[in-house]
XYZ file of N, CA and C in Angstrom:
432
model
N -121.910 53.175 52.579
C -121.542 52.304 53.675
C -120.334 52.919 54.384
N -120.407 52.733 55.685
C -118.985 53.071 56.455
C -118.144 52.778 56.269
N -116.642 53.198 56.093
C -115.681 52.798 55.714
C -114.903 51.617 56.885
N -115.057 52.009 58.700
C -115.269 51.318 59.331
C -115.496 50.193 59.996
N -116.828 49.807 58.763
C -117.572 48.593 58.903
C -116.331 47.565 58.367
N -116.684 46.412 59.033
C -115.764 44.742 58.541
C -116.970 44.028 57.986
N -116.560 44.101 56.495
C -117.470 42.782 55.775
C -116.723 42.178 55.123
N -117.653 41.229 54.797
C -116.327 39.505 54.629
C -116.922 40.095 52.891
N -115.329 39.601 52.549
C -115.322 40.011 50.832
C -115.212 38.637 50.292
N -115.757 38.797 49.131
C -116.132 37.558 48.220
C -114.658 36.406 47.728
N -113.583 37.634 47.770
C -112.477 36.479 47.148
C -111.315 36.191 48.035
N -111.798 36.659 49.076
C -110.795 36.382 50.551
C -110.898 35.201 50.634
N -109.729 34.873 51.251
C -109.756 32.785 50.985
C -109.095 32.823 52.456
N -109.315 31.588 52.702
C -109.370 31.270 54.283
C -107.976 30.927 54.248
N -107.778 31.932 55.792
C -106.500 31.667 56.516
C -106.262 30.719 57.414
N -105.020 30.402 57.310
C -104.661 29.247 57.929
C -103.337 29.026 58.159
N -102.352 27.964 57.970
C -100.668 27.843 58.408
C -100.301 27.615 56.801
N -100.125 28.624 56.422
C -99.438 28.417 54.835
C -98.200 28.706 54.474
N -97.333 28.112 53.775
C -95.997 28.319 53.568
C -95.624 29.519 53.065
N -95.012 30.294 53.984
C -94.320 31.539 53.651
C -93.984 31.838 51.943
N -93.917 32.227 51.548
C -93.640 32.504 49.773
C -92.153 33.412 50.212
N -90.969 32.566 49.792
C -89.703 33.309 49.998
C -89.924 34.538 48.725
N -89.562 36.001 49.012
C -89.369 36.710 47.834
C -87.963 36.603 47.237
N -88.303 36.773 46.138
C -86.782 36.880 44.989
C -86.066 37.608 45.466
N -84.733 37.740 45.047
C -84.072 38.503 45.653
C -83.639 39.620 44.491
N -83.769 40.956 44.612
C -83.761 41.507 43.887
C -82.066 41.786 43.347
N -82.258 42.425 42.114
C -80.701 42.753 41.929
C -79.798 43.458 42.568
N -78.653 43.105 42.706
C -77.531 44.174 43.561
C -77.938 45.485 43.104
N -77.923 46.362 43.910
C -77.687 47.577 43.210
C -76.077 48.068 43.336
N -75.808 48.800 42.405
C -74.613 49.659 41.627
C -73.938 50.160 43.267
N -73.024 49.583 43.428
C -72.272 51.140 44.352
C -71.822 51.942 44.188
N -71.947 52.758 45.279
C -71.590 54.103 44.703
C -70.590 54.081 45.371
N -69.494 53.899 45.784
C -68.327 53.955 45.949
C -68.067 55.716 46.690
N -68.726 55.555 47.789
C -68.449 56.607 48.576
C -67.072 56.437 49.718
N -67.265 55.663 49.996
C -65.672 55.169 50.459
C -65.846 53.967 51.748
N -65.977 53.849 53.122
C -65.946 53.418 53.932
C -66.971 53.606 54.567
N -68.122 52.209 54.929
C -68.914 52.750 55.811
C -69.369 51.641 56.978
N -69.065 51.832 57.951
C -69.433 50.722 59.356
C -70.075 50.062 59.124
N -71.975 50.017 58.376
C -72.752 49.553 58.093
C -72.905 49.034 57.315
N -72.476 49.566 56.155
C -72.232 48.324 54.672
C -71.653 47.131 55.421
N -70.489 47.443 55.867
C -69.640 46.257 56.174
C -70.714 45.255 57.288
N -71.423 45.856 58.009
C -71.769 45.129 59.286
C -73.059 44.510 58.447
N -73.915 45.392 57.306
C -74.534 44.558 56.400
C -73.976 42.843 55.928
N -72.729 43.313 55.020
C -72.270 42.695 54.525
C -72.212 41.230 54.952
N -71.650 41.295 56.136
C -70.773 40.308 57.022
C -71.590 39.760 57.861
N -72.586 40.219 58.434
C -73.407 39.770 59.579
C -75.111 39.299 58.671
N -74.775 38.287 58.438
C -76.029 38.102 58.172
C -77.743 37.782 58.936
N -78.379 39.373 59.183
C -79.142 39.674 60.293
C -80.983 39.093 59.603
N -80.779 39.425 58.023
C -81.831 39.609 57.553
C -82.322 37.894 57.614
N -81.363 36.792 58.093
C -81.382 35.673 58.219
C -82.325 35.539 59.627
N -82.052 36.172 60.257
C -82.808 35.839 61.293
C -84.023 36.459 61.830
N -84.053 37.389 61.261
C -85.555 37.963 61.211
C -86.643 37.553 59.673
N -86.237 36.143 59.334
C -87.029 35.696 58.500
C -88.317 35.564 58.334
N -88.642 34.535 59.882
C -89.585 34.083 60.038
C -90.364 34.531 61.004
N -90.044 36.275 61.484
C -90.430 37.284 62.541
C -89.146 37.278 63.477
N -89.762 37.332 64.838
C -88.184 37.656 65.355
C -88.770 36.462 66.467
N -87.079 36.119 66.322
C -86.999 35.091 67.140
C -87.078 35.188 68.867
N -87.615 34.690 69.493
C -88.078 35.145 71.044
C -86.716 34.066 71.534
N -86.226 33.189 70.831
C -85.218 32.714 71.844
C -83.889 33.927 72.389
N -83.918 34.664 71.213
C -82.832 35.665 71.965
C -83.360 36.857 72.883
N -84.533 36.635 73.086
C -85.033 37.473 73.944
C -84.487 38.054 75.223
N -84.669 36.856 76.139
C -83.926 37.276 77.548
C -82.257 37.273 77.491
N -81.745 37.162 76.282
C -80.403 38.092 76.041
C -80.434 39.366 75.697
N -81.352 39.687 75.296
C -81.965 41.143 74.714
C -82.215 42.166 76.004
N -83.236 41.429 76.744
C -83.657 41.905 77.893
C -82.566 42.125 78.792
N -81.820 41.079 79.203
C -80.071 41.118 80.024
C -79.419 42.196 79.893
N -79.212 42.358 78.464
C -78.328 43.342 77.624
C -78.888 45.149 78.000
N -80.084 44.817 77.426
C -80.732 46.438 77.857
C -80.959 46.633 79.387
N -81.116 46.009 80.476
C -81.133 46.007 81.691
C -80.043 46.381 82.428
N -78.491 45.787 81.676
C -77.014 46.178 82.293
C -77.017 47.641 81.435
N -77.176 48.132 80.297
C -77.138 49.082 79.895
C -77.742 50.285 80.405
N -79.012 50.062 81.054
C -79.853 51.236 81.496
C -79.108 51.401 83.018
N -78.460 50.266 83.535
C -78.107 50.255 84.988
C -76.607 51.116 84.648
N -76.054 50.403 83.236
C -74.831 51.296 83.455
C -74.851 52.883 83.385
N -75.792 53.356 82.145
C -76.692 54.653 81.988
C -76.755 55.243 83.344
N -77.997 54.803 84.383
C -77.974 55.404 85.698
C -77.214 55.331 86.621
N -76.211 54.398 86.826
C -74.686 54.623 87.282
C -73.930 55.803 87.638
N -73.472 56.111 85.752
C -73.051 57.082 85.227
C -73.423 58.371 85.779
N -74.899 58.537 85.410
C -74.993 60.184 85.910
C -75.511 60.118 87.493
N -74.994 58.699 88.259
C -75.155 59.631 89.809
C -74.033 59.875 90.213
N -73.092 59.149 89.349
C -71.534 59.351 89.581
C -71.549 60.715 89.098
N -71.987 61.235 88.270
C -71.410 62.804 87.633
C -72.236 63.822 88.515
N -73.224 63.560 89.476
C -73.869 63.976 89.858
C -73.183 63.985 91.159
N -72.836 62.957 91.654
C -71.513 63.022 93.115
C -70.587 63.520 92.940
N -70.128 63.602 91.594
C -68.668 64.482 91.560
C -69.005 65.948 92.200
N -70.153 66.305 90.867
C -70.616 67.849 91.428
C -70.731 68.102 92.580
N -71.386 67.562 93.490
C -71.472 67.353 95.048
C -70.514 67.728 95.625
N -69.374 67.089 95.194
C -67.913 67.139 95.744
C -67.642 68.274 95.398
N -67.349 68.812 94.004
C -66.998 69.887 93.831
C -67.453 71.066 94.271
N -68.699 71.038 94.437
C -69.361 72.185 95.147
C -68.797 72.112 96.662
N -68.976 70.944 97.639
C -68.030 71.443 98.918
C -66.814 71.560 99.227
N -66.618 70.947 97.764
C -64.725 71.720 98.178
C -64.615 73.093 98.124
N -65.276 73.487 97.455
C -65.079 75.476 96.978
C -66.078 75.802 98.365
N -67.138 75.352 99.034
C -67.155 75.950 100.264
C -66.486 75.424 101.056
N -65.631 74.639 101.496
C -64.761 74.015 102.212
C -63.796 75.035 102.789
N -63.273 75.264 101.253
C -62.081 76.288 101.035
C -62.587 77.701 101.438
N -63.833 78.263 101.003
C -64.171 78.869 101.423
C -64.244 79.439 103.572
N -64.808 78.590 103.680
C -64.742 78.398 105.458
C -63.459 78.225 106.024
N -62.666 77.949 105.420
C -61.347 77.686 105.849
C -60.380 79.009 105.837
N -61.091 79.629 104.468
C -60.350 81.064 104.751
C -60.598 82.243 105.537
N -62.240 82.085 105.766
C -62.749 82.844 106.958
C -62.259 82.690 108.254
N -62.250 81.177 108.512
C -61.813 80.477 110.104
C -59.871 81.185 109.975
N -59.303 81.506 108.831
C -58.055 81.797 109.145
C -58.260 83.312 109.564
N -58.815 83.912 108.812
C -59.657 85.475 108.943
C -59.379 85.946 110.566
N -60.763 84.946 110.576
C -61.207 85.297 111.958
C -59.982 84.996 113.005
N -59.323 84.144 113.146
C -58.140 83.621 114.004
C -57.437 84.577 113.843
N -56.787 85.029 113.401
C -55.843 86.217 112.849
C -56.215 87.219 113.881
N -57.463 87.480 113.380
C -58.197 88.869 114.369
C -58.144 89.095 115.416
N -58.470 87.684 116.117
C -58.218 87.027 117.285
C -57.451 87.424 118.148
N -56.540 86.970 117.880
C -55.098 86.971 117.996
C -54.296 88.059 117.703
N -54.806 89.197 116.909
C -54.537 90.720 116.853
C -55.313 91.118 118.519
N -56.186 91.268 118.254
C -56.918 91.684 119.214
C -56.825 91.498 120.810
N -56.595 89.785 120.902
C -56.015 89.730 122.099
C -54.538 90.104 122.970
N -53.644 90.388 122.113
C -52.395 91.165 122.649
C -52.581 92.046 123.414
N -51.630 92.679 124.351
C -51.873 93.578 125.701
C -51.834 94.318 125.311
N -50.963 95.263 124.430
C -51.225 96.325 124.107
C -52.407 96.786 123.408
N -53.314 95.525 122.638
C -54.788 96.454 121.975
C -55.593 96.479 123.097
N -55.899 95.323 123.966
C -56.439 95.416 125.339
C -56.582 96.194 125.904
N -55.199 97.044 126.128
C -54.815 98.514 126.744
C -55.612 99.375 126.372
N -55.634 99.417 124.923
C -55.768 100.927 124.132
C -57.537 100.808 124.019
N -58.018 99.251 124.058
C -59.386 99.040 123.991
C -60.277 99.650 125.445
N -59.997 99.702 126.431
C -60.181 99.311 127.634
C -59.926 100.945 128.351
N -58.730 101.787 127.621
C -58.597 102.888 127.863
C -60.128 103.677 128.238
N -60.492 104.000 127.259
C -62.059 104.321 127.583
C -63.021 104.071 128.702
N -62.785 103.117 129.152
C -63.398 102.990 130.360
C -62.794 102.833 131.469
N -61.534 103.935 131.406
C -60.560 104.529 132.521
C -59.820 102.958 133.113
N -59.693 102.231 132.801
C -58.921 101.209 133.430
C -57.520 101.274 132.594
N -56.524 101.427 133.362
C -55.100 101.554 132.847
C -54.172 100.392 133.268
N -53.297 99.866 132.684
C -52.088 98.946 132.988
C -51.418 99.458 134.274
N -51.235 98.111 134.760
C -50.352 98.187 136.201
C -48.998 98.253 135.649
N -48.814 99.595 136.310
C -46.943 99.392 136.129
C -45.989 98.854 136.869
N -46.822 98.269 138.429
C -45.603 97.380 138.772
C -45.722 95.994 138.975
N -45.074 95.307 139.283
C -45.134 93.363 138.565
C -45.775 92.918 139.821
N -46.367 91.934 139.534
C -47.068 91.253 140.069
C -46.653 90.501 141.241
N -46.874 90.420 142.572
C -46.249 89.520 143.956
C -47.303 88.648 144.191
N -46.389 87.632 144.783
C -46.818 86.330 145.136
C -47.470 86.296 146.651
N -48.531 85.981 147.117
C -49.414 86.214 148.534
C -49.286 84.746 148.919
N -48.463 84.839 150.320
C -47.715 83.382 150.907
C -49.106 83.599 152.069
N -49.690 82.452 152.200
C -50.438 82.336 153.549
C -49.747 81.235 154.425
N -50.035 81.690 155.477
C -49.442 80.638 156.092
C -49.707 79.036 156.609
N -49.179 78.285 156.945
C -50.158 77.108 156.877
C -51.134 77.040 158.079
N -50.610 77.533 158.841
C -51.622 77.741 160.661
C -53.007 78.113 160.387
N -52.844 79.286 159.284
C -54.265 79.746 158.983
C -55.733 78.604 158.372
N -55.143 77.888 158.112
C -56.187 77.158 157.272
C -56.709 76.220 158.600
């Protein structure tokens, strides 16, 4: 026969709402005296095995649910915050970056535009500095 198969056995007795059978409680066991431990104590003190007697109780449920819901929210919080920091940190170092080029380039600028590189740039294509100063061209007012 299949192992599979469901057949009704001869000394199975009908189920129904029957009183739980509390088990004995077995003997303490010996400690071992390892020294300090979070859990013994939270054993000890919190009596949990009380409330998962009779299965688990669904009234603490939607405290359960509450609890893990602020937790997963605080969880994903967390790493978009660590994830914005990086953000940040990455455009500050190009920030800084661009900032030292834009001084770069200004510098150059500002080398470059002085009269004398002008001069020496410009030489080459035979245009030379005026050596005498510049006059003022008075028109007269009749003309206009």
């Amino acid at each position: 026969m299949a192992s599979n198969v469901l057949t009704k056995r001869a000394d199975a007795t009908t189920k129904g709402n029957l009183v739980r059978v509390k088990p004995e409680p077995e003997a303490p066991k010996p400690k071992k005296g390892r020294g300090f431990s979070l859990f013994a104590l939270l054993d000890k003190y919190a009596n949990v095995d009380a409330l998962f007697e009779h299965g688990v109780p669904l009234k603490f449920m939607p405290h359960v649910l509450f609890l893990t819901g602020i937790t997963l929210f605080y969880i994903g919080n967390t790493h978009f915050a660590e994830k914005t920091i990086r953000k940040i940190d990455k455009v500050k170092i190009e920030t800084e970056d661009l900032r030292a080029d834009f001084t770069t380039l200004k510098s150059e600028y500002m080398e470059a535009s002085k009269q004398s590189e002008v001069a020496r740039n410009v030489a080459p294509l035979g245009l030379i500095e005026s050596s005498s100063p510049p006059y003022q061209v008075i028109v007269p007012e009749d003309e206009y």
